[in-house]
mmCIF file of C-alpha atoms in Angstrom:
data_model
loop_
_atom_site.group_PDB
_atom_site.id
_atom_site.type_symbol
_atom_site.label_atom_id
_atom_site.label_comp_id
_atom_site.label_asym_id
_atom_site.label_seq_id
_atom_site.Cartn_x
_atom_site.Cartn_y
_atom_site.Cartn_z
ATOM 1 C CA MET A 1 -24.038 5.799 -6.961
ATOM 2 C CA THR A 2 -25.003 3.821 -3.864
ATOM 3 C CA PRO A 3 -22.710 4.210 -0.838
ATOM 4 C CA SER A 4 -21.807 1.272 1.313
ATOM 5 C CA SER A 5 -23.118 0.995 4.846
ATOM 6 C CA ILE A 6 -20.992 3.508 6.757
ATOM 7 C CA PRO A 7 -20.334 3.132 10.498
ATOM 8 C CA VAL A 8 -20.178 6.622 12.010
ATOM 9 C CA THR A 9 -19.617 5.748 15.644
ATOM 10 C CA ALA A 10 -16.675 7.618 17.181
ATOM 11 C CA THR A 11 -15.666 9.173 13.894
ATOM 12 C CA SER A 12 -16.609 12.281 11.942
ATOM 13 C CA ILE A 13 -18.904 12.177 8.943
ATOM 14 C CA VAL A 14 -16.029 13.377 6.756
ATOM 15 C CA ASP A 15 -13.847 10.519 8.051
ATOM 16 C CA ALA A 16 -16.624 8.002 7.427
ATOM 17 C CA ILE A 17 -17.281 9.159 3.870
ATOM 18 C CA ALA A 18 -13.567 9.216 3.047
ATOM 19 C CA ALA A 19 -13.171 5.709 4.487
ATOM 20 C CA ASP A 20 -16.122 4.413 2.494
ATOM 21 C CA LEU A 21 -14.787 5.914 -0.727
ATOM 22 C CA ARG A 22 -11.354 4.366 -0.083
ATOM 23 C CA THR A 23 -12.943 0.948 0.399
ATOM 24 C CA ARG A 24 -14.888 1.291 -2.844
ATOM 25 C CA MET A 25 -11.762 2.382 -4.725
ATOM 26 C CA PHE A 26 -9.660 -0.478 -3.361
ATOM 27 C CA SER A 27 -12.385 -2.978 -4.295
ATOM 28 C CA GLY A 28 -12.580 -1.615 -7.846
ATOM 29 C CA GLU A 29 -16.169 -0.414 -7.492
ATOM 30 C CA LEU A 30 -15.068 3.165 -8.225
ATOM 31 C CA THR A 31 -12.862 3.563 -11.287
ATOM 32 C CA ALA A 32 -11.067 6.378 -13.084
ATOM 33 C CA ASP A 33 -13.823 6.716 -15.700
ATOM 34 C CA MET A 34 -16.504 7.529 -13.106
ATOM 35 C CA PRO A 35 -17.010 11.238 -12.303
ATOM 36 C CA LEU A 36 -17.549 11.984 -8.610
ATOM 37 C CA THR A 37 -19.494 15.227 -8.433
ATOM 38 C CA GLU A 38 -20.064 16.949 -5.121
ATOM 39 C CA THR A 39 -23.789 17.232 -5.865
ATOM 40 C CA ASP A 40 -24.247 13.522 -6.624
ATOM 41 C CA MET A 41 -22.162 12.440 -3.662
ATOM 42 C CA ALA A 42 -23.939 14.790 -1.258
ATOM 43 C CA THR A 43 -27.225 13.270 -2.375
ATOM 44 C CA ALA A 44 -25.936 9.697 -2.145
ATOM 45 C CA TYR A 45 -24.548 10.178 1.366
ATOM 46 C CA ASN A 46 -27.353 12.516 2.458
ATOM 47 C CA VAL A 47 -24.957 15.217 3.663
ATOM 48 C CA ALA A 48 -24.185 18.820 2.790
ATOM 49 C CA ARG A 49 -21.840 19.591 -0.116
ATOM 50 C CA PRO A 50 -19.121 21.110 2.126
ATOM 51 C CA THR A 51 -18.924 17.781 3.961
ATOM 52 C CA VAL A 52 -18.440 15.888 0.708
ATOM 53 C CA LYS A 53 -15.957 18.490 -0.496
ATOM 54 C CA ALA A 54 -13.844 17.977 2.632
ATOM 55 C CA ALA A 55 -13.829 14.189 2.094
ATOM 56 C CA ILE A 56 -12.826 14.647 -1.549
ATOM 57 C CA GLU A 57 -10.024 17.044 -0.627
ATOM 58 C CA ARG A 58 -8.673 14.528 1.874
ATOM 59 C CA LEU A 59 -8.519 11.798 -0.782
ATOM 60 C CA VAL A 60 -6.958 14.197 -3.289
ATOM 61 C CA ALA A 61 -4.232 14.884 -0.728
ATOM 62 C CA GLU A 62 -3.696 11.113 -0.365
ATOM 63 C CA GLY A 63 -3.299 10.753 -4.130
ATOM 64 C CA LEU A 64 -6.397 8.574 -4.538
ATOM 65 C CA LEU A 65 -8.515 11.213 -6.284
ATOM 66 C CA VAL A 66 -7.528 13.873 -8.793
ATOM 67 C CA ARG A 67 -9.271 17.018 -9.908
ATOM 68 C CA GLY A 68 -8.286 20.324 -11.446
ATOM 69 C CA LEU A 69 -9.604 23.753 -10.564
ATOM 70 C CA HIS A 70 -13.412 23.701 -10.757
ATOM 71 C CA LYS A 71 -13.252 20.157 -12.124
ATOM 72 C CA THR A 72 -15.077 16.976 -11.126
ATOM 73 C CA ALA A 73 -13.070 14.552 -8.999
ATOM 74 C CA ARG A 74 -12.090 11.166 -10.413
ATOM 75 C CA VAL A 75 -10.193 8.169 -9.106
ATOM 76 C CA ALA A 76 -6.510 8.619 -9.898
ATOM 77 C CA ALA A 77 -5.377 6.380 -12.740
ATOM 78 C CA LEU A 78 -2.726 3.911 -11.606
ATOM 79 C CA GLY A 79 -0.294 3.913 -14.519
ATOM 80 C CA PRO A 80 3.252 2.571 -14.908
ATOM 81 C CA ALA A 81 4.898 5.890 -13.998
ATOM 82 C CA ALA A 82 2.856 6.237 -10.791
ATOM 83 C CA VAL A 83 3.589 2.640 -9.795
ATOM 84 C CA SER A 84 7.309 3.186 -10.311
ATOM 85 C CA ASP A 85 7.294 6.341 -8.200
ATOM 86 C CA ILE A 86 5.268 4.782 -5.369
ATOM 87 C CA TYR A 87 7.498 1.713 -5.085
ATOM 88 C CA HIS A 88 10.752 3.646 -5.371
ATOM 89 C CA SER A 89 9.565 6.048 -2.651
ATOM 90 C CA ARG A 90 8.897 3.076 -0.388
ATOM 91 C CA ALA A 91 12.276 1.550 -1.135
ATOM 92 C CA TYR A 92 14.176 4.758 -0.327
ATOM 93 C CA LEU A 93 12.517 4.989 3.086
ATOM 94 C CA GLU A 94 12.455 1.309 4.026
ATOM 95 C CA SER A 95 16.015 0.451 3.000
ATOM 96 C CA GLU A 96 17.483 2.970 5.450
ATOM 97 C CA ILE A 97 15.109 1.751 8.150
ATOM 98 C CA LEU A 98 16.389 -1.816 7.692
ATOM 99 C CA ARG A 99 19.985 -0.664 8.027
ATOM 100 C CA ARG A 100 19.193 1.134 11.283
ATOM 101 C CA LEU A 101 17.275 -1.827 12.683
ATOM 102 C CA ALA A 102 20.182 -4.108 11.777
ATOM 103 C CA LEU A 103 22.605 -1.861 13.652
ATOM 104 C CA MET A 104 20.502 -2.478 16.758
ATOM 105 C CA ARG A 105 19.679 -6.070 15.734
ATOM 106 C CA LEU A 106 16.099 -5.112 16.494
ATOM 107 C CA VAL A 107 13.466 -7.446 15.058
ATOM 108 C CA PRO A 108 9.987 -6.048 15.835
ATOM 109 C CA ALA A 109 7.622 -8.603 17.334
ATOM 110 C CA GLU A 110 4.801 -7.045 15.312
ATOM 111 C CA ALA A 111 6.654 -7.819 12.075
ATOM 112 C CA VAL A 112 7.184 -11.424 13.142
ATOM 113 C CA ALA A 113 3.484 -11.805 13.966
ATOM 114 C CA ALA A 114 2.325 -10.194 10.717
ATOM 115 C CA ASN A 115 4.559 -12.418 8.623
ATOM 116 C CA ALA A 116 3.405 -15.502 10.517
ATOM 117 C CA GLU A 117 -0.141 -14.556 9.549
ATOM 118 C CA ILE A 118 0.915 -14.348 5.901
ATOM 119 C CA GLY A 119 2.481 -17.793 6.229
ATOM 120 C CA ARG A 120 -0.838 -19.222 7.391
ATOM 121 C CA LEU A 121 -2.792 -17.858 4.416
ATOM 122 C CA SER A 122 -2.857 -21.035 2.356
ATOM 123 C CA GLU A 123 -6.598 -20.598 1.847
ATOM 124 C CA GLY A 124 -8.794 -17.589 1.182
ATOM 125 C CA THR A 125 -8.526 -14.899 -1.457
ATOM 126 C CA PRO A 126 -5.175 -13.454 -2.597
ATOM 127 C CA THR A 127 -6.145 -10.043 -1.238
ATOM 128 C CA ASP A 128 -6.388 -11.466 2.296
ATOM 129 C CA LEU A 129 -2.650 -10.987 2.751
ATOM 130 C CA ILE A 130 -2.742 -7.233 2.051
ATOM 131 C CA GLU A 131 -3.480 -6.232 5.657
ATOM 132 C CA PRO A 132 -0.756 -8.379 7.293
ATOM 133 C CA ASP A 133 1.663 -7.354 4.530
ATOM 134 C CA ILE A 134 1.036 -3.691 5.313
ATOM 135 C CA ARG A 135 1.402 -4.358 9.062
ATOM 136 C CA PHE A 136 4.725 -6.076 8.428
ATOM 137 C CA HIS A 137 6.220 -3.081 6.660
ATOM 138 C CA LEU A 138 4.652 -0.490 8.977
ATOM 139 C CA SER A 139 6.015 -2.270 12.048
ATOM 140 C CA LEU A 140 9.547 -2.033 10.655
ATOM 141 C CA ILE A 141 9.149 1.711 10.126
ATOM 142 C CA ASP A 142 7.588 2.288 13.557
ATOM 143 C CA ALA A 143 10.286 0.261 15.345
ATOM 144 C CA VAL A 144 12.834 3.019 14.730
ATOM 145 C CA GLY A 145 10.782 5.283 16.996
ATOM 146 C CA SER A 146 10.644 8.347 14.741
ATOM 147 C CA ASP A 147 7.222 9.985 14.658
ATOM 148 C CA ARG A 148 8.159 11.983 11.573
ATOM 149 C CA MET A 149 9.432 8.942 9.699
ATOM 150 C CA SER A 150 6.269 7.011 10.550
ATOM 151 C CA LYS A 151 4.111 9.934 9.443
ATOM 152 C CA MET A 152 6.073 10.272 6.203
ATOM 153 C CA TYR A 153 5.666 6.580 5.407
ATOM 154 C CA ARG A 154 1.963 6.595 6.238
ATOM 155 C CA SER A 155 1.424 9.416 3.758
ATOM 156 C CA LEU A 156 2.097 6.793 1.059
ATOM 157 C CA MET A 157 -0.190 4.146 2.516
ATOM 158 C CA SER A 158 -3.331 4.771 0.467
ATOM 159 C CA GLU A 159 -1.399 4.522 -2.796
ATOM 160 C CA VAL A 160 0.628 1.565 -1.499
ATOM 161 C CA ARG A 161 -2.579 -0.254 -0.604
ATOM 162 C CA LEU A 162 -3.966 0.445 -4.080
ATOM 163 C CA CYS A 163 -0.829 -1.062 -5.644
ATOM 164 C CA MET A 164 -0.929 -4.091 -3.340
ATOM 165 C CA ASN A 165 -4.573 -4.657 -4.208
ATOM 166 C CA ARG A 166 -3.756 -4.715 -7.918
ATOM 167 C CA VAL A 167 -0.739 -6.988 -7.443
ATOM 168 C CA GLN A 168 -2.721 -9.549 -5.460
ATOM 169 C CA SER A 169 -5.964 -9.363 -7.440
ATOM 170 C CA LEU A 170 -3.926 -10.006 -10.613
ATOM 171 C CA GLY A 171 -2.041 -12.879 -8.982
ATOM 172 C CA LEU A 172 1.384 -11.344 -9.659
ATOM 173 C CA LEU A 173 3.079 -12.593 -6.471
ATOM 174 C CA ALA A 174 2.592 -15.823 -4.535
ATOM 175 C CA PRO A 175 2.036 -15.489 -0.775
ATOM 176 C CA GLY A 176 4.760 -18.077 -0.193
ATOM 177 C CA LEU A 177 7.377 -15.915 -1.881
ATOM 178 C CA ILE A 178 6.292 -12.817 0.055
ATOM 179 C CA HIS A 179 6.455 -14.758 3.324
ATOM 180 C CA ALA A 180 9.873 -16.271 2.544
ATOM 181 C CA GLU A 181 11.437 -12.927 1.647
ATOM 182 C CA HIS A 182 9.960 -11.246 4.709
ATOM 183 C CA GLU A 183 11.367 -14.046 6.847
ATOM 184 C CA GLN A 184 14.829 -13.644 5.348
ATOM 185 C CA ILE A 185 14.733 -9.865 5.835
ATOM 186 C CA LEU A 186 14.034 -10.434 9.538
ATOM 187 C CA ARG A 187 16.900 -12.957 9.783
ATOM 188 C CA LEU A 188 19.298 -10.489 8.182
ATOM 189 C CA ILE A 189 18.222 -7.743 10.595
ATOM 190 C CA ALA A 190 18.791 -10.094 13.541
ATOM 191 C CA ALA A 191 22.252 -10.910 12.177
ATOM 192 C CA GLY A 192 23.154 -7.220 11.851
ATOM 193 C CA LYS A 193 23.399 -7.421 8.052
ATOM 194 C CA GLY A 194 21.712 -4.176 7.110
ATOM 195 C CA ASP A 195 23.050 -3.852 3.572
ATOM 196 C CA ALA A 196 21.994 -7.405 2.733
ATOM 197 C CA ALA A 197 18.528 -6.775 4.172
ATOM 198 C CA ALA A 198 18.218 -3.582 2.105
ATOM 199 C CA ALA A 199 19.355 -5.422 -1.052
ATOM 200 C CA LEU A 200 16.742 -8.131 -0.510
ATOM 201 C CA LEU A 201 14.091 -5.479 0.113
ATOM 202 C CA ASP A 202 15.042 -3.878 -3.205
ATOM 203 C CA ASP A 203 14.445 -7.185 -4.988
ATOM 204 C CA HIS A 204 11.271 -7.800 -2.956
ATOM 205 C CA LEU A 205 9.678 -4.465 -3.869
ATOM 206 C CA GLY A 206 11.232 -4.363 -7.334
ATOM 207 C CA ARG A 207 9.656 -7.664 -8.360
ATOM 208 C CA ALA A 208 6.177 -6.425 -7.410
ATOM 209 C CA ARG A 209 6.811 -3.036 -9.017
ATOM 210 C CA GLU A 210 8.005 -4.337 -12.364
ATOM 211 C CA ARG A 211 5.365 -7.057 -12.664
ATOM 212 C CA LEU A 212 2.631 -4.524 -11.943
ATOM 213 C CA ILE A 213 4.126 -2.083 -14.440
ATOM 214 C CA LYS A 214 3.990 -4.820 -17.081
ATOM 215 C CA ALA A 215 0.404 -5.712 -16.151
ATOM 216 C CA LEU A 216 -0.565 -2.057 -16.617
ATOM 217 C CA GLY A 217 0.895 -1.943 -20.130
ATOM 218 C CA GLY A 218 4.382 -0.655 -19.342
ATOM 219 C CA GLU A 219 7.754 -2.202 -20.014
ATOM 220 C CA ALA A 220 9.009 -4.307 -17.129
ATOM 221 C CA GLY A 221 12.593 -4.073 -15.936
ATOM 222 C CA PRO A 222 14.800 -7.047 -15.083
ATOM 223 C CA GLN A 223 13.636 -7.131 -11.448
ATOM 224 C CA ALA A 224 10.319 -8.565 -12.636
ATOM 225 C CA ASP A 225 12.125 -11.905 -12.801
ATOM 226 C CA ALA A 226 14.729 -11.325 -10.122
ATOM 227 C CA PRO A 227 16.130 -14.729 -9.130
ATOM 228 C CA THR A 228 15.636 -16.045 -5.632
ATOM 229 C CA ASP A 229 16.866 -19.141 -3.879
ATOM 230 C CA LEU A 230 14.250 -18.728 -1.150
ATOM 231 C CA LEU A 231 11.364 -20.112 -3.170
ATOM 232 C CA ALA A 232 10.743 -21.175 -6.731
ATOM 233 C CA ARG A 233 9.245 -18.456 -8.919
ATOM 234 C CA PRO A 234 5.403 -18.590 -8.843
#
């Protein structure tokens, strides 16, 4: 196992190793069938085993790695049940956030900028839109001004990013559809229509959820083909 080049400036070694492992998981270099032993990883990263153990424990807490008592760590398998739980957890949090933003008619500038970036991504790889997509949703959460809510949402981010990576690498959603639905969500917030914004969010996340579930061998629900008049189905 050969680690990537790890920048360690202004960060701890544990942080750097955890970040490198995340990158390798998101890229598909590390998979669920590859054992990640503390001994092998300590050798690969040229650090002590306790350092590697701390990095592993951090990723276990994020849901990216799994291991039982005295067991070797492995990348968590992303199955239909996990995908369903991750997306429903997002929807429960984000839908209430949209209602509260609509009450204030507060459209975060950061969300507008992130979605504009998505709209410009006519070239490049499908995974290029993952970062602005994440910024779009995070900016909505942060706009409410609740540190606890933001912290709660960020606890899902590693698993959300893993799902987004699979959705885009498999070509399950067109950037144009994502951009159009984001744009409409922002319009509904500005108009004070919180319930309508939450309903569109449910379709927005549900379409990605159900298409990914199907791609992973599960049975997709009707939201996989939820109709939209914003853009023709990809």
